[in-house]
Tab-separated table of C-alpha atoms and ligand atoms in Angstrom:
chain	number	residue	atom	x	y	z
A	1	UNK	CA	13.387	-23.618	-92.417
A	2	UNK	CA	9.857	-23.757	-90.633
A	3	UNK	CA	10.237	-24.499	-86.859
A	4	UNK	CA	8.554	-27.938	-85.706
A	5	UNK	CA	8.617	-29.375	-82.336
A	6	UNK	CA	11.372	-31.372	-80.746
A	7	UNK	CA	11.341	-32.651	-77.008
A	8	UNK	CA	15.272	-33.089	-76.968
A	9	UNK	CA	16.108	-29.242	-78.272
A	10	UNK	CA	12.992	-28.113	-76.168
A	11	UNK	CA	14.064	-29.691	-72.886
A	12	UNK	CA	17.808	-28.257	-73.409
A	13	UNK	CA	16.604	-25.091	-74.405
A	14	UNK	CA	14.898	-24.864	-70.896
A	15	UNK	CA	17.313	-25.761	-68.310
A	16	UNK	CA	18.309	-21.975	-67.266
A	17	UNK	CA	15.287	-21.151	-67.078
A	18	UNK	CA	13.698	-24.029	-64.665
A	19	UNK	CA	16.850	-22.972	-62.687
A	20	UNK	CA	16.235	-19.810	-62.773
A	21	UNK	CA	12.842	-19.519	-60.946
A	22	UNK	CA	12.448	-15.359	-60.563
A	23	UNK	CA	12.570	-12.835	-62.649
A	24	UNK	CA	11.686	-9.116	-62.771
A	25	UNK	CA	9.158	-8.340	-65.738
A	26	UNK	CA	9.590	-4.102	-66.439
A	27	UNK	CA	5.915	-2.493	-67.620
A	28	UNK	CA	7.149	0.890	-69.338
A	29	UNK	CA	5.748	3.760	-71.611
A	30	UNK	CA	4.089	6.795	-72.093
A	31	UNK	CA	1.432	6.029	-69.927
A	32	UNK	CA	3.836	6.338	-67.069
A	33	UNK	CA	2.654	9.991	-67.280
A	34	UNK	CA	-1.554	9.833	-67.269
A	35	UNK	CA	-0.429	6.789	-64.457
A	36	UNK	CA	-3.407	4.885	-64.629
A	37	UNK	CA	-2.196	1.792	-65.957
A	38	UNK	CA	-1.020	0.755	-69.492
A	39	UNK	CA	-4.411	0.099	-71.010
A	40	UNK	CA	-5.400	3.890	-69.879
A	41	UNK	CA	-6.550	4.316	-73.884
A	42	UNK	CA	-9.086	1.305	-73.744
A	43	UNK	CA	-11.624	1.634	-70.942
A	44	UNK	CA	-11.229	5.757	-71.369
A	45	UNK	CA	-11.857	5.551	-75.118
A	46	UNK	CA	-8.882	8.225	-75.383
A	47	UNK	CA	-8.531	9.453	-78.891
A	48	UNK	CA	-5.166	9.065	-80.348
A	49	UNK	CA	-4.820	13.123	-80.517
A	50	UNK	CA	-5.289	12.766	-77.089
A	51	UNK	CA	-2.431	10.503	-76.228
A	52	UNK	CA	-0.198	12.039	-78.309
A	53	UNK	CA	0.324	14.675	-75.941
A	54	UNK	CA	2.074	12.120	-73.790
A	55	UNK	CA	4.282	11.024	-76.645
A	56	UNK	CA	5.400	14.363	-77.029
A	57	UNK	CA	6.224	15.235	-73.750
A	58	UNK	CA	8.060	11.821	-72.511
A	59	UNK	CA	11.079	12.582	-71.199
A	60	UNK	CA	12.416	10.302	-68.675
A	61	UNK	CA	15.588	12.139	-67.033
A	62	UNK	CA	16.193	9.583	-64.146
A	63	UNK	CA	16.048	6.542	-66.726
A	64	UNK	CA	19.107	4.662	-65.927
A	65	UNK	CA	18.910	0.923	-65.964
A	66	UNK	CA	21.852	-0.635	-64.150
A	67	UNK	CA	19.865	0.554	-61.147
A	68	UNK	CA	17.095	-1.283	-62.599
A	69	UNK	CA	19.413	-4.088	-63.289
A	70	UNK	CA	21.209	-3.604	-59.784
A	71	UNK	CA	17.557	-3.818	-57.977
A	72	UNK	CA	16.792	-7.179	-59.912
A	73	UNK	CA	20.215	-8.909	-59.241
A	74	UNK	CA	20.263	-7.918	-55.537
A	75	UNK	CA	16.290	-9.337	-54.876
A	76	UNK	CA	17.721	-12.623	-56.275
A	77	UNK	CA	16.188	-12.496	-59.723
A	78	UNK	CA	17.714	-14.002	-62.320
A	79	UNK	CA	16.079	-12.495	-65.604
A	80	UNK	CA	13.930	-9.586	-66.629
A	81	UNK	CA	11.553	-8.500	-69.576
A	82	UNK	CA	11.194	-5.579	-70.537
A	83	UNK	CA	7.959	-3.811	-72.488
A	84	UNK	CA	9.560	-3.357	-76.096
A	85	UNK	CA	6.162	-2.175	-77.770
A	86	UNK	CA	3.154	-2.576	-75.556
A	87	UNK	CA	-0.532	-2.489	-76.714
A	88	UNK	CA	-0.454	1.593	-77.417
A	89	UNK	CA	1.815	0.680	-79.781
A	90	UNK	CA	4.512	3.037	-78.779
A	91	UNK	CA	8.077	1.493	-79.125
A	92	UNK	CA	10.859	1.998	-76.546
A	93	UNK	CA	13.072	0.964	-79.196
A	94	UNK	CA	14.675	2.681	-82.543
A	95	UNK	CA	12.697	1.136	-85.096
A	96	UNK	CA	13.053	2.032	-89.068
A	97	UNK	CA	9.262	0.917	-89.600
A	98	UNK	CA	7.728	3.631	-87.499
A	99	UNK	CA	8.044	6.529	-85.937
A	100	UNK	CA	5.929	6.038	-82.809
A	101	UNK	CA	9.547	5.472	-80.733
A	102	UNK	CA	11.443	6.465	-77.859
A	103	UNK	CA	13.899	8.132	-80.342
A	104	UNK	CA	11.609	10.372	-81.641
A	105	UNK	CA	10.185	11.812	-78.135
A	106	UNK	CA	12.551	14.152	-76.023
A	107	UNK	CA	14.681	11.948	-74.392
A	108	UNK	CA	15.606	10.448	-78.048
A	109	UNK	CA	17.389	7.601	-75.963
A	110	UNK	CA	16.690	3.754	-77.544
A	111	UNK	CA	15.705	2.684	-73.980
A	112	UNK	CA	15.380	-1.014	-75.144
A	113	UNK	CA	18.989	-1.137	-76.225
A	114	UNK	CA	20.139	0.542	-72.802
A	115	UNK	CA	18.333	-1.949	-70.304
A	116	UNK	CA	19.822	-4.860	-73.054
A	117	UNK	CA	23.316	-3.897	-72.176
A	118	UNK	CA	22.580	-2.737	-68.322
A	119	UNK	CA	20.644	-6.188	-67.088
A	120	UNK	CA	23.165	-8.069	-69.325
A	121	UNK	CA	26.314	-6.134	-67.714
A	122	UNK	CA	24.805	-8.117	-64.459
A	123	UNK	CA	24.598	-11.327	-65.589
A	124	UNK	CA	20.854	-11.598	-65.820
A	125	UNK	CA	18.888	-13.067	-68.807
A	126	UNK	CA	17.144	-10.669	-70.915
A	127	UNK	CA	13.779	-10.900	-72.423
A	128	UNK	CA	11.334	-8.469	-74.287
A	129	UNK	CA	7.409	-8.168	-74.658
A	130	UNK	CA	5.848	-7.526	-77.952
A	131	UNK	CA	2.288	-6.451	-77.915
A	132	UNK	CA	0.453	-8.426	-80.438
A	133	UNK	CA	-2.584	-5.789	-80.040
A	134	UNK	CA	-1.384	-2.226	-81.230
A	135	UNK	CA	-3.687	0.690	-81.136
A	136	UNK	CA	-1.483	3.332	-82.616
A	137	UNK	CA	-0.682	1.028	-86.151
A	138	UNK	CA	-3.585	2.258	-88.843
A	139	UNK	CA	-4.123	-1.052	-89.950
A	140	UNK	CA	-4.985	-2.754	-87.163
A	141	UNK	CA	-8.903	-3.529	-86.631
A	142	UNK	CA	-10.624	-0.399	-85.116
A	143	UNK	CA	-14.068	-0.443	-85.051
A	144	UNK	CA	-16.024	-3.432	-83.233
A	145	UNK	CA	-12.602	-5.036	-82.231
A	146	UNK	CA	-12.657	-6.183	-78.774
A	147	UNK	CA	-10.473	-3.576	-76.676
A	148	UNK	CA	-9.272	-1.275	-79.198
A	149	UNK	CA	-10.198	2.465	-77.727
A	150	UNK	CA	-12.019	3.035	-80.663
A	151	UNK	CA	-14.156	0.202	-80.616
A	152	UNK	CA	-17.187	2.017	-80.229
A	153	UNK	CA	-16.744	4.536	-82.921
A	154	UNK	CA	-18.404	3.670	-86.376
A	155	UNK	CA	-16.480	6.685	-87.641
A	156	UNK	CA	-12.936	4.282	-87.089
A	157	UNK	CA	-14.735	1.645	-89.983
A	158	UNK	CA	-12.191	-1.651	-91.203
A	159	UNK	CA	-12.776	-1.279	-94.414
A	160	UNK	CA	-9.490	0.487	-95.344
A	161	UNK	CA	-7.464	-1.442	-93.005
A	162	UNK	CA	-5.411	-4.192	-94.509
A	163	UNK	CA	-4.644	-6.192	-91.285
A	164	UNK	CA	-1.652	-8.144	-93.469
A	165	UNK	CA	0.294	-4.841	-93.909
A	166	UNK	CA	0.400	-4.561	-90.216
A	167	UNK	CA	1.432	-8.446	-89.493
A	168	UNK	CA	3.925	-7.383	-92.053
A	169	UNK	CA	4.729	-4.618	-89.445
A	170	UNK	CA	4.892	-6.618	-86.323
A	171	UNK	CA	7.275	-9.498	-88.431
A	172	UNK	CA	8.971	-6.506	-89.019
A	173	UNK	CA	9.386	-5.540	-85.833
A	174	UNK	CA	10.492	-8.749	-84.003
A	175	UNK	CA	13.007	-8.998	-87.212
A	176	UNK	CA	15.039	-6.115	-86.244
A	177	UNK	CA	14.530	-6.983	-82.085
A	178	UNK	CA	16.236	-10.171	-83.361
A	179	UNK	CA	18.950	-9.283	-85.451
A	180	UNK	CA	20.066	-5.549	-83.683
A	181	UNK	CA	20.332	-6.407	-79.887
A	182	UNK	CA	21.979	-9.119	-79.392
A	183	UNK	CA	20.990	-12.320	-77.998
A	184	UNK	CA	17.921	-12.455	-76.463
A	185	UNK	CA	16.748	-14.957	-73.980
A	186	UNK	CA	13.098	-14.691	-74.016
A	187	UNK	CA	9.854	-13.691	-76.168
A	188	UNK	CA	6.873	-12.573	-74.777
A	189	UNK	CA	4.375	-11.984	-76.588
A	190	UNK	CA	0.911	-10.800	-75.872
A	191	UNK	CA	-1.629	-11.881	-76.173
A	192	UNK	CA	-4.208	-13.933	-78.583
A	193	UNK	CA	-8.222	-13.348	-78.342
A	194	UNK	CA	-11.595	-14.185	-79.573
A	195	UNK	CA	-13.520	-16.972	-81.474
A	196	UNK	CA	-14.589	-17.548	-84.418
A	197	UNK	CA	-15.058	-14.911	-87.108
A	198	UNK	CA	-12.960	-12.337	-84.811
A	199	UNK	CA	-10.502	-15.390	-83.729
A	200	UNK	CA	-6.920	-13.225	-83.164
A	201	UNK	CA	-4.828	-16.695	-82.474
A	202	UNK	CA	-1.989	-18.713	-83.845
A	203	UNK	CA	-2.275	-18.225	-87.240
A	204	UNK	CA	-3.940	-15.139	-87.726
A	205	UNK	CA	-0.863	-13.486	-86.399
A	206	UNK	CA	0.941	-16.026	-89.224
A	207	UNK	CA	2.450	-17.410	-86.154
A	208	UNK	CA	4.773	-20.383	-88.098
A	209	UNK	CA	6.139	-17.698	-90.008
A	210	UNK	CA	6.801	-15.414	-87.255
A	211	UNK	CA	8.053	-18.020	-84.607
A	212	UNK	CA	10.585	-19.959	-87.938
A	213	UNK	CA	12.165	-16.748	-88.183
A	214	UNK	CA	12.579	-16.106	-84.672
A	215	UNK	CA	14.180	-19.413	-83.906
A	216	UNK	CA	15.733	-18.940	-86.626
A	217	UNK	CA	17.731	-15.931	-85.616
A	218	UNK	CA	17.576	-16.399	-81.962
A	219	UNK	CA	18.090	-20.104	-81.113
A	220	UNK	CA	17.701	-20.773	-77.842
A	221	UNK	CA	14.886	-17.886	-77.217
A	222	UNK	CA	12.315	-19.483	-75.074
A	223	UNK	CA	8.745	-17.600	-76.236
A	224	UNK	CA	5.753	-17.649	-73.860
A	225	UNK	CA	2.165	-19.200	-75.272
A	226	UNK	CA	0.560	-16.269	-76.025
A	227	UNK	CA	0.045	-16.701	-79.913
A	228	UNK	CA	-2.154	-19.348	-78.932
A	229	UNK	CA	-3.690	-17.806	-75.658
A	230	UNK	CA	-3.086	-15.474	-72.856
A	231	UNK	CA	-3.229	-15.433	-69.437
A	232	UNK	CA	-6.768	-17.770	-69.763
A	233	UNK	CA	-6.207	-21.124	-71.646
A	234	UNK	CA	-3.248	-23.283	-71.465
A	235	UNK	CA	-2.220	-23.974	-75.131
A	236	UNK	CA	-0.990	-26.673	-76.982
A	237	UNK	CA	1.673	-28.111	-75.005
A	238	UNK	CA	-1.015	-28.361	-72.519
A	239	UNK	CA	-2.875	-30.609	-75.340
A	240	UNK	CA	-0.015	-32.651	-75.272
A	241	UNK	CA	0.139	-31.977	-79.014
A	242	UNK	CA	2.282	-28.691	-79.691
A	243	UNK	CA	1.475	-26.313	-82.663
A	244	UNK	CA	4.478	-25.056	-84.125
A	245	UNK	CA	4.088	-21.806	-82.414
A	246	UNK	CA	3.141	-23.700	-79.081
A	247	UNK	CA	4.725	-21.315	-76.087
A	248	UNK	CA	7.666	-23.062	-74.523
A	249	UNK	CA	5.746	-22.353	-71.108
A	250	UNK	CA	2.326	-21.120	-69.666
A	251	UNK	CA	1.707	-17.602	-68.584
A	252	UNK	CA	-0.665	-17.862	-65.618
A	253	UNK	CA	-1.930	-14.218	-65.032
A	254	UNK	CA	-2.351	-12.851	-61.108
A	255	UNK	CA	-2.994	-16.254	-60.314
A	256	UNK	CA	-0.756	-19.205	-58.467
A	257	UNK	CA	-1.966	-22.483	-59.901
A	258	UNK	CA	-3.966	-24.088	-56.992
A	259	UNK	CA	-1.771	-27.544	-57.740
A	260	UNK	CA	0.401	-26.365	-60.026
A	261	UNK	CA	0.207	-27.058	-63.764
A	262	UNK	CA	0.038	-30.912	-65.325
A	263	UNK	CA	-0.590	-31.103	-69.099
A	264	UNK	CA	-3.716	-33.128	-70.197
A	265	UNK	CA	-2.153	-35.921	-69.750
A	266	UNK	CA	-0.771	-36.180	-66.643
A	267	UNK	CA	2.976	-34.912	-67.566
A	268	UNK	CA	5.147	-31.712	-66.430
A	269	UNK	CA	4.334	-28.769	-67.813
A	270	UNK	CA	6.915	-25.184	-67.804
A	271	UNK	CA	4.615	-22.413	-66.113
A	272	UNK	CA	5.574	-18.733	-65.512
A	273	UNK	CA	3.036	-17.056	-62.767
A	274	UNK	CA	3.392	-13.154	-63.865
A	275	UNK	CA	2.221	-11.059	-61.142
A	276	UNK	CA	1.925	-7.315	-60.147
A	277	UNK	CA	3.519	-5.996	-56.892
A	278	UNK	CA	0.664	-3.652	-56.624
A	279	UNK	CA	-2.722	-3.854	-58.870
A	280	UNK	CA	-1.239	-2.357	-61.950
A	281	UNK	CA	1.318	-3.543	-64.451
A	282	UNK	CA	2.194	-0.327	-65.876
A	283	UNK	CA	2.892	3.125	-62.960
A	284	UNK	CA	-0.626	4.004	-61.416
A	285	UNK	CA	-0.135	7.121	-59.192
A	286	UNK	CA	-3.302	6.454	-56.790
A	287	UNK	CA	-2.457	2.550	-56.623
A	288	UNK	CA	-0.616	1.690	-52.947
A	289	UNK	CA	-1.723	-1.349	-52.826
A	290	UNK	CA	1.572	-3.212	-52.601
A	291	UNK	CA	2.061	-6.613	-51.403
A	292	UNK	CA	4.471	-7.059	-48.284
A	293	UNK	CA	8.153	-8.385	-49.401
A	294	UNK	CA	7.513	-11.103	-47.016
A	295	UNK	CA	3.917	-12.472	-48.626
A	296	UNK	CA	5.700	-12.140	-51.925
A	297	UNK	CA	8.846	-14.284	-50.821
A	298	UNK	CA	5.681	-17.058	-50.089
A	299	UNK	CA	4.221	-16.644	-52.820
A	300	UNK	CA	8.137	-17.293	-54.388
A	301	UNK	CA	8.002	-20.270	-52.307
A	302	UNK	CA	5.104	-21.707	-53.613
A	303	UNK	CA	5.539	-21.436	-57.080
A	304	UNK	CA	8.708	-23.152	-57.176
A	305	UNK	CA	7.023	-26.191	-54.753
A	306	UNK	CA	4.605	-26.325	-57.238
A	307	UNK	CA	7.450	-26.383	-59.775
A	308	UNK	CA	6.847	-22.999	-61.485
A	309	UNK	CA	8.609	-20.008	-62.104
A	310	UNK	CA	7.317	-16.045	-60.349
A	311	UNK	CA	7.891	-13.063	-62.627
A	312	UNK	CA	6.965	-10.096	-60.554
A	313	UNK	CA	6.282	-6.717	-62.248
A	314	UNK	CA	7.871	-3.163	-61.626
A	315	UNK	CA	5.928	-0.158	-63.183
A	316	UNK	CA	8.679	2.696	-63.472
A	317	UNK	CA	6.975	6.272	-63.660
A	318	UNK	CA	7.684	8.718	-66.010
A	319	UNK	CA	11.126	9.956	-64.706
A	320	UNK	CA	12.379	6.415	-65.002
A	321	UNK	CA	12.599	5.546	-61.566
A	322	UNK	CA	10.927	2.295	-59.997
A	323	UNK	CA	8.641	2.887	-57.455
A	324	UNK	CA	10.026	3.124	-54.271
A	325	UNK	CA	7.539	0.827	-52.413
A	326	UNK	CA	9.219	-1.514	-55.397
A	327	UNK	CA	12.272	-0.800	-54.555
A	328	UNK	CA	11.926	-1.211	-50.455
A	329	UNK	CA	9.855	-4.541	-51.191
A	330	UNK	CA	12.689	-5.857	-53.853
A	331	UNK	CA	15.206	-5.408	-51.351
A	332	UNK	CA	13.116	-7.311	-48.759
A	333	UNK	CA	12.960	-10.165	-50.691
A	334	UNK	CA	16.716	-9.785	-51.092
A	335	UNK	CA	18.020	-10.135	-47.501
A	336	UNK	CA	15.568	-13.304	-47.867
A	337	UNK	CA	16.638	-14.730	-50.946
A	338	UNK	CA	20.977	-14.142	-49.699
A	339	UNK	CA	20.739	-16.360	-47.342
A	340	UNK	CA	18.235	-19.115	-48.613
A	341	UNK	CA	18.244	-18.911	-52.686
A	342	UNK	CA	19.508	-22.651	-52.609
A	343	UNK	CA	16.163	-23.428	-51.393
A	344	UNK	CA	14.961	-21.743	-54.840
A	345	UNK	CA	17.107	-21.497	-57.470
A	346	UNK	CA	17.266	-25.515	-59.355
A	347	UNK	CA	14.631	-26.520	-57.299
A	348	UNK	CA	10.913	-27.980	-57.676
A	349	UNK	CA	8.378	-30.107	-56.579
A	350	UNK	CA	8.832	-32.097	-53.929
A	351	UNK	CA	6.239	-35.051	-54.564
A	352	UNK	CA	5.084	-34.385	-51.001
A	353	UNK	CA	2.289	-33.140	-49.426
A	354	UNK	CA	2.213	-29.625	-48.160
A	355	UNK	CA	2.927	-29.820	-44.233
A	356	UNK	CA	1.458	-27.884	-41.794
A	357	UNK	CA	3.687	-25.490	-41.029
A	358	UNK	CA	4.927	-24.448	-44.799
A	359	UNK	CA	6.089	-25.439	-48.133
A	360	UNK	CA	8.564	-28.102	-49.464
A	361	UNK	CA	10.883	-27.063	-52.298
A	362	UNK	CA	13.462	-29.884	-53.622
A	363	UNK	CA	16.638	-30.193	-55.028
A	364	UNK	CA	17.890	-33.616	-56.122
A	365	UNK	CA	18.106	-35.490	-52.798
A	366	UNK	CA	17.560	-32.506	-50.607
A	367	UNK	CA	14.733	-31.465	-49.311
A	368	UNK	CA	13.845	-27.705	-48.070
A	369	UNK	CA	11.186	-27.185	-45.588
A	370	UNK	CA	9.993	-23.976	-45.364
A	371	UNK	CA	8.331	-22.599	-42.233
A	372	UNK	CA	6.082	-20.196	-42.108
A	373	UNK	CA	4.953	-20.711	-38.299
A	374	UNK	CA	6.404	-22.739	-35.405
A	375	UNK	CA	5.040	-25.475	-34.403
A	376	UNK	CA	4.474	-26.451	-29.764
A	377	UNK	CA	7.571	-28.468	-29.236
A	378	UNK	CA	9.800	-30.088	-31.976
A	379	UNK	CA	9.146	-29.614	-35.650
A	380	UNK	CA	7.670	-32.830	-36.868
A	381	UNK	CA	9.580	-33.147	-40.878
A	382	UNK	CA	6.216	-34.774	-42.272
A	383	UNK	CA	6.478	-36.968	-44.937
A	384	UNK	CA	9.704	-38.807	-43.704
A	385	UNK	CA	11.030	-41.579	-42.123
A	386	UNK	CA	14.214	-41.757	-39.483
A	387	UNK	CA	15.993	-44.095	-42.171
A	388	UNK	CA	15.836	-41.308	-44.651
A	389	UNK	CA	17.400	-38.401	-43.492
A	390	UNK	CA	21.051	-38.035	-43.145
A	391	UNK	CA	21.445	-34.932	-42.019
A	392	UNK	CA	18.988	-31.644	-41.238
A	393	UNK	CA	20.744	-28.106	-41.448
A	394	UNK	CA	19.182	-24.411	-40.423
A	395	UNK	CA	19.711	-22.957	-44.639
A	396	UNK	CA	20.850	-20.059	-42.768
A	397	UNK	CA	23.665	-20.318	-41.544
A	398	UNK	CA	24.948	-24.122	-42.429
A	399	UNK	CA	24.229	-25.127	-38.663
A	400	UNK	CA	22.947	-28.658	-37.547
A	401	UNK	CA	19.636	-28.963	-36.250
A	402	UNK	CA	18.927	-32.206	-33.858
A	403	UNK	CA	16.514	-34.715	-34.188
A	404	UNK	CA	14.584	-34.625	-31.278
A	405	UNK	CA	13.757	-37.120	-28.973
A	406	UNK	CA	12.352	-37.791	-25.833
A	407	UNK	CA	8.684	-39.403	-24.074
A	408	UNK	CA	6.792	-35.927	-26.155
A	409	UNK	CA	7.806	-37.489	-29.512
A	410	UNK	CA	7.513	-41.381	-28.369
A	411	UNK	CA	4.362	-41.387	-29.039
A	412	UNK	CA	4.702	-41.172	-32.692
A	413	UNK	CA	7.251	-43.141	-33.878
A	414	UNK	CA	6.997	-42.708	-37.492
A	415	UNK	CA	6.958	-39.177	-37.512
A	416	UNK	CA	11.086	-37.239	-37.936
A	417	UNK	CA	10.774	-34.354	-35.553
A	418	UNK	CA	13.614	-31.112	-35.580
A	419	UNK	CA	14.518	-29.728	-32.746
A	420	UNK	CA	14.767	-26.146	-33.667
A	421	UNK	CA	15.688	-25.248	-30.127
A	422	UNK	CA	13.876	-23.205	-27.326
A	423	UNK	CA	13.097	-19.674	-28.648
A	424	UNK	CA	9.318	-20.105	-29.620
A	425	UNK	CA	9.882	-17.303	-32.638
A	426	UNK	CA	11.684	-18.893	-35.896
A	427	UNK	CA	14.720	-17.049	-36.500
A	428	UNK	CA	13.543	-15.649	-39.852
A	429	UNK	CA	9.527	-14.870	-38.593
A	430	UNK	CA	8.616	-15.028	-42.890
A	431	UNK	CA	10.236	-17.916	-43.958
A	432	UNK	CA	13.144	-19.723	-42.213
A	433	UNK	CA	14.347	-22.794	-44.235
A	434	UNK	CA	15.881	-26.140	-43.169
A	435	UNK	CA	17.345	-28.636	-45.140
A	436	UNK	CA	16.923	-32.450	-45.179
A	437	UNK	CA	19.424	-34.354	-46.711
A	438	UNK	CA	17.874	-37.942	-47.620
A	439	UNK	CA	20.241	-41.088	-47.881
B	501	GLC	C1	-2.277	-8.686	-70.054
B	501	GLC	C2	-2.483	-7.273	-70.263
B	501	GLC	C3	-1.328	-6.503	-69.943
B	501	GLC	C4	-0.137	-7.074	-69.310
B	501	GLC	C5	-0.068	-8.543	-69.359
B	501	GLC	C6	0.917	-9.158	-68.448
B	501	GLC	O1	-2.841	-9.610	-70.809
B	501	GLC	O2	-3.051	-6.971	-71.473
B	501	GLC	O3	-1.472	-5.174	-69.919
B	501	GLC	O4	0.940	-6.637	-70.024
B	501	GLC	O5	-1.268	-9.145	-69.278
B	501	GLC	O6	0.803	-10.513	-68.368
């Protein structure tokens, strides 16, 4: 049956995952070894003959994903995706229709199957990336094609290419992701390009096709908008009018939505921010560049007050470990997350404006503010009235916090203020959370 849209299966179908809020998305392949980020082939026009060497020496030893899985669950994250075929083309998984695979290099291990079971084994949902692009598969556009590494070589013509064989390929592909691992949670594809004569969207990829038998085999799967677009554009649920392969959210790319994301018309939109801890999704050796655990928890913050999900990247290196900046900065965001994920997880916009001193996530009738610097005196809980709140707790540890009062605050009589007692430093200096329970 060919999939169309319906707002009652499509709103159902996305509860865990508005719950959900975090996630851990997993960049992994051979270019863990030249470690200079998973398009390495592209800008460095690297020959296939050349890359092959790192296809046949790929062998990670320390691969072991319940660690992986273990890091995730402990930072607070409640899914993960993992890199099934990225846009070399090389599959971490044991497909029949090629034999460009994890299998066939000297760790022979079907590393897509092993993190299935592992993040699973914890509870987390599990999603894969497909790579739409492939530059290993013959039939896919060569010469003149936007980022294919051989782009610029005449020699790499289209003229036997027959770029229906390979769709055939990548159906067949997402066929046997679907049917021989289980249930899967999420589809992310990536991504859709160009205009006109070179257009590489919707149904070029013969995207009803692809996404019927999908849904057909894996209801429930949320899939991201990238048959339509990619990290630029919105897509068709932004139109208000979905395609049939509309993405069941938008994939903002290194960027936080400056007031989060409304479709056309004014209604909610699902948005996933996908960001990289460092400036690389896949392992780049020379890249340090990591973002502090407590920024990141912020940056958490926000895109849940502006009702959006964070998926935050890992690149594990060749051996199969995860970085351990990653690691250090995962755990960071841990301690955080153990004593304030109520503040996160089920929560969303507030319909307030952003105070002063933080953010506002909200649950229902409760209202986390999250402060990010003290204020001189009392904490003034903008936005409210004395009539509304019933109670204000420290998220910490479940203790009250006063209203203040007193000639400072008399002045303003509108304005809730929380005492939050006389140490001038909050007792979490990133992010301390209290909670405002309205009547
Ligand atoms: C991109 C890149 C890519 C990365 C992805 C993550 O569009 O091509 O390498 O996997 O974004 O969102």
């Amino acid at each position: 049956m060919m999939y169309q849209f319906n707002r009652e299966e499509y709103e159902k179908r996305m509860e865990w995952y508005q719950e959900a809020r975090f996630g851990m998305f997993i960049h992994w392949g051979i270019y863990a070894i030249p470690a200079r980020g998973e398009w390495v082939r592209s800008p460095e026009e690297m020959p296939e003959e050349e890359y092959m060497t790192y296809f046949k020496e790929f062998d990670p030893v320390d691969y072991d994903p319940k660690k992986w899985a273990r890091a995730a669950k402990e930072a607070g994250m409640k899914y993960a995706v993992l890199t099934a075929k990225h846009h070399d083309g090389f599959c971490l998984f044991d497909s029949k229709l090629t034999d460009y695979k994890s299998t066939n290099t000297r760790s022979g291990r079907d590393l897509v199957r092993e993190y299935l079971e592992a993040f699973r084994a914890e509870g987390l949902k599990v999603g894969l990336y497909y790579s739409l692009l492939d530059w290993h598969h013959p039939d896919y556009p060569h010469y003149e094609d936007q980022y294919h590494p051989m782009r610029n070589n005449p020699e790499e013509g289209n003229e036997d290419r027959d770029f229906n064989r390979y769709l055939d390929y990548l159906h067949g592909q997402v066929r046997e992701l679907c049917t021989d691992y289980g249930r899967l949670d999420i589809m992310w594809f990536d991504f859709s390009y160009g205009e006109g004569e070179k257009c590489m969207r919707g149904e070029t990829w013969r995207a009803h096709e692809l996404v019927s038998m999908i849904r057909e085999l894996q209801p429930g799967i949320i899939i991201d908008n990238r048959l339509e677009v990619s990290g630029e554009g919105f897509g068709s649920m932004w139109e208000g009018d979905p395609k049939p392969w509309h993405g069941d959210f938008v994939s903002p790319e290194q960027i936080i939505p400056p007031n989060g994301l409304l479709d056309k018309n004014g209604g909610d939109l699902v948005w996933e921010a996908c960001v990289t801890m460092n400036n690389n999704w896949g392992y780049c050796a020379l890249d340090t560049n990591f973002k502090p655990a407590g920024m990141l928890i912020k940056k958490l913050v926000e895109c849940v007050s502006k009702g959006g999900n964070l998926l935050l990247n890992v690149g594990p290196d060749a051996n199969g470990n995860i970085p351990d900046q990653s690691l250090e900065i995962l755990e960071g965001i841990g301690r955080w997350m153990k004593k304030n994920g109520e503040s996160i997880y089920g929560c969303g916009k507030s319909g307030m404006e952003k105070p002063d001193t933080g953010r506002i996530t909200r649950k229902g009738n409760t209202l986390y503010y999250h402060l990010f610097e003290n204020t001189i005196g009392a904490m003034p809980l903008q936005g409210l009235s004395k009539e509304q709140v019933k109670s204000v707790r420290w998220v910490h540890s479940g203790a009250e916090v006063k209203i203040a009062k007193g000639w400072v605050y008399d002045n303003y009589p509108d304005v809730v203020f929380a005492d939050l007692g006389p140490d001038p430093v909050l007792p979490d200096p990133v992010d301390t959370v209290i909670k405002v329970e309205l009547k």
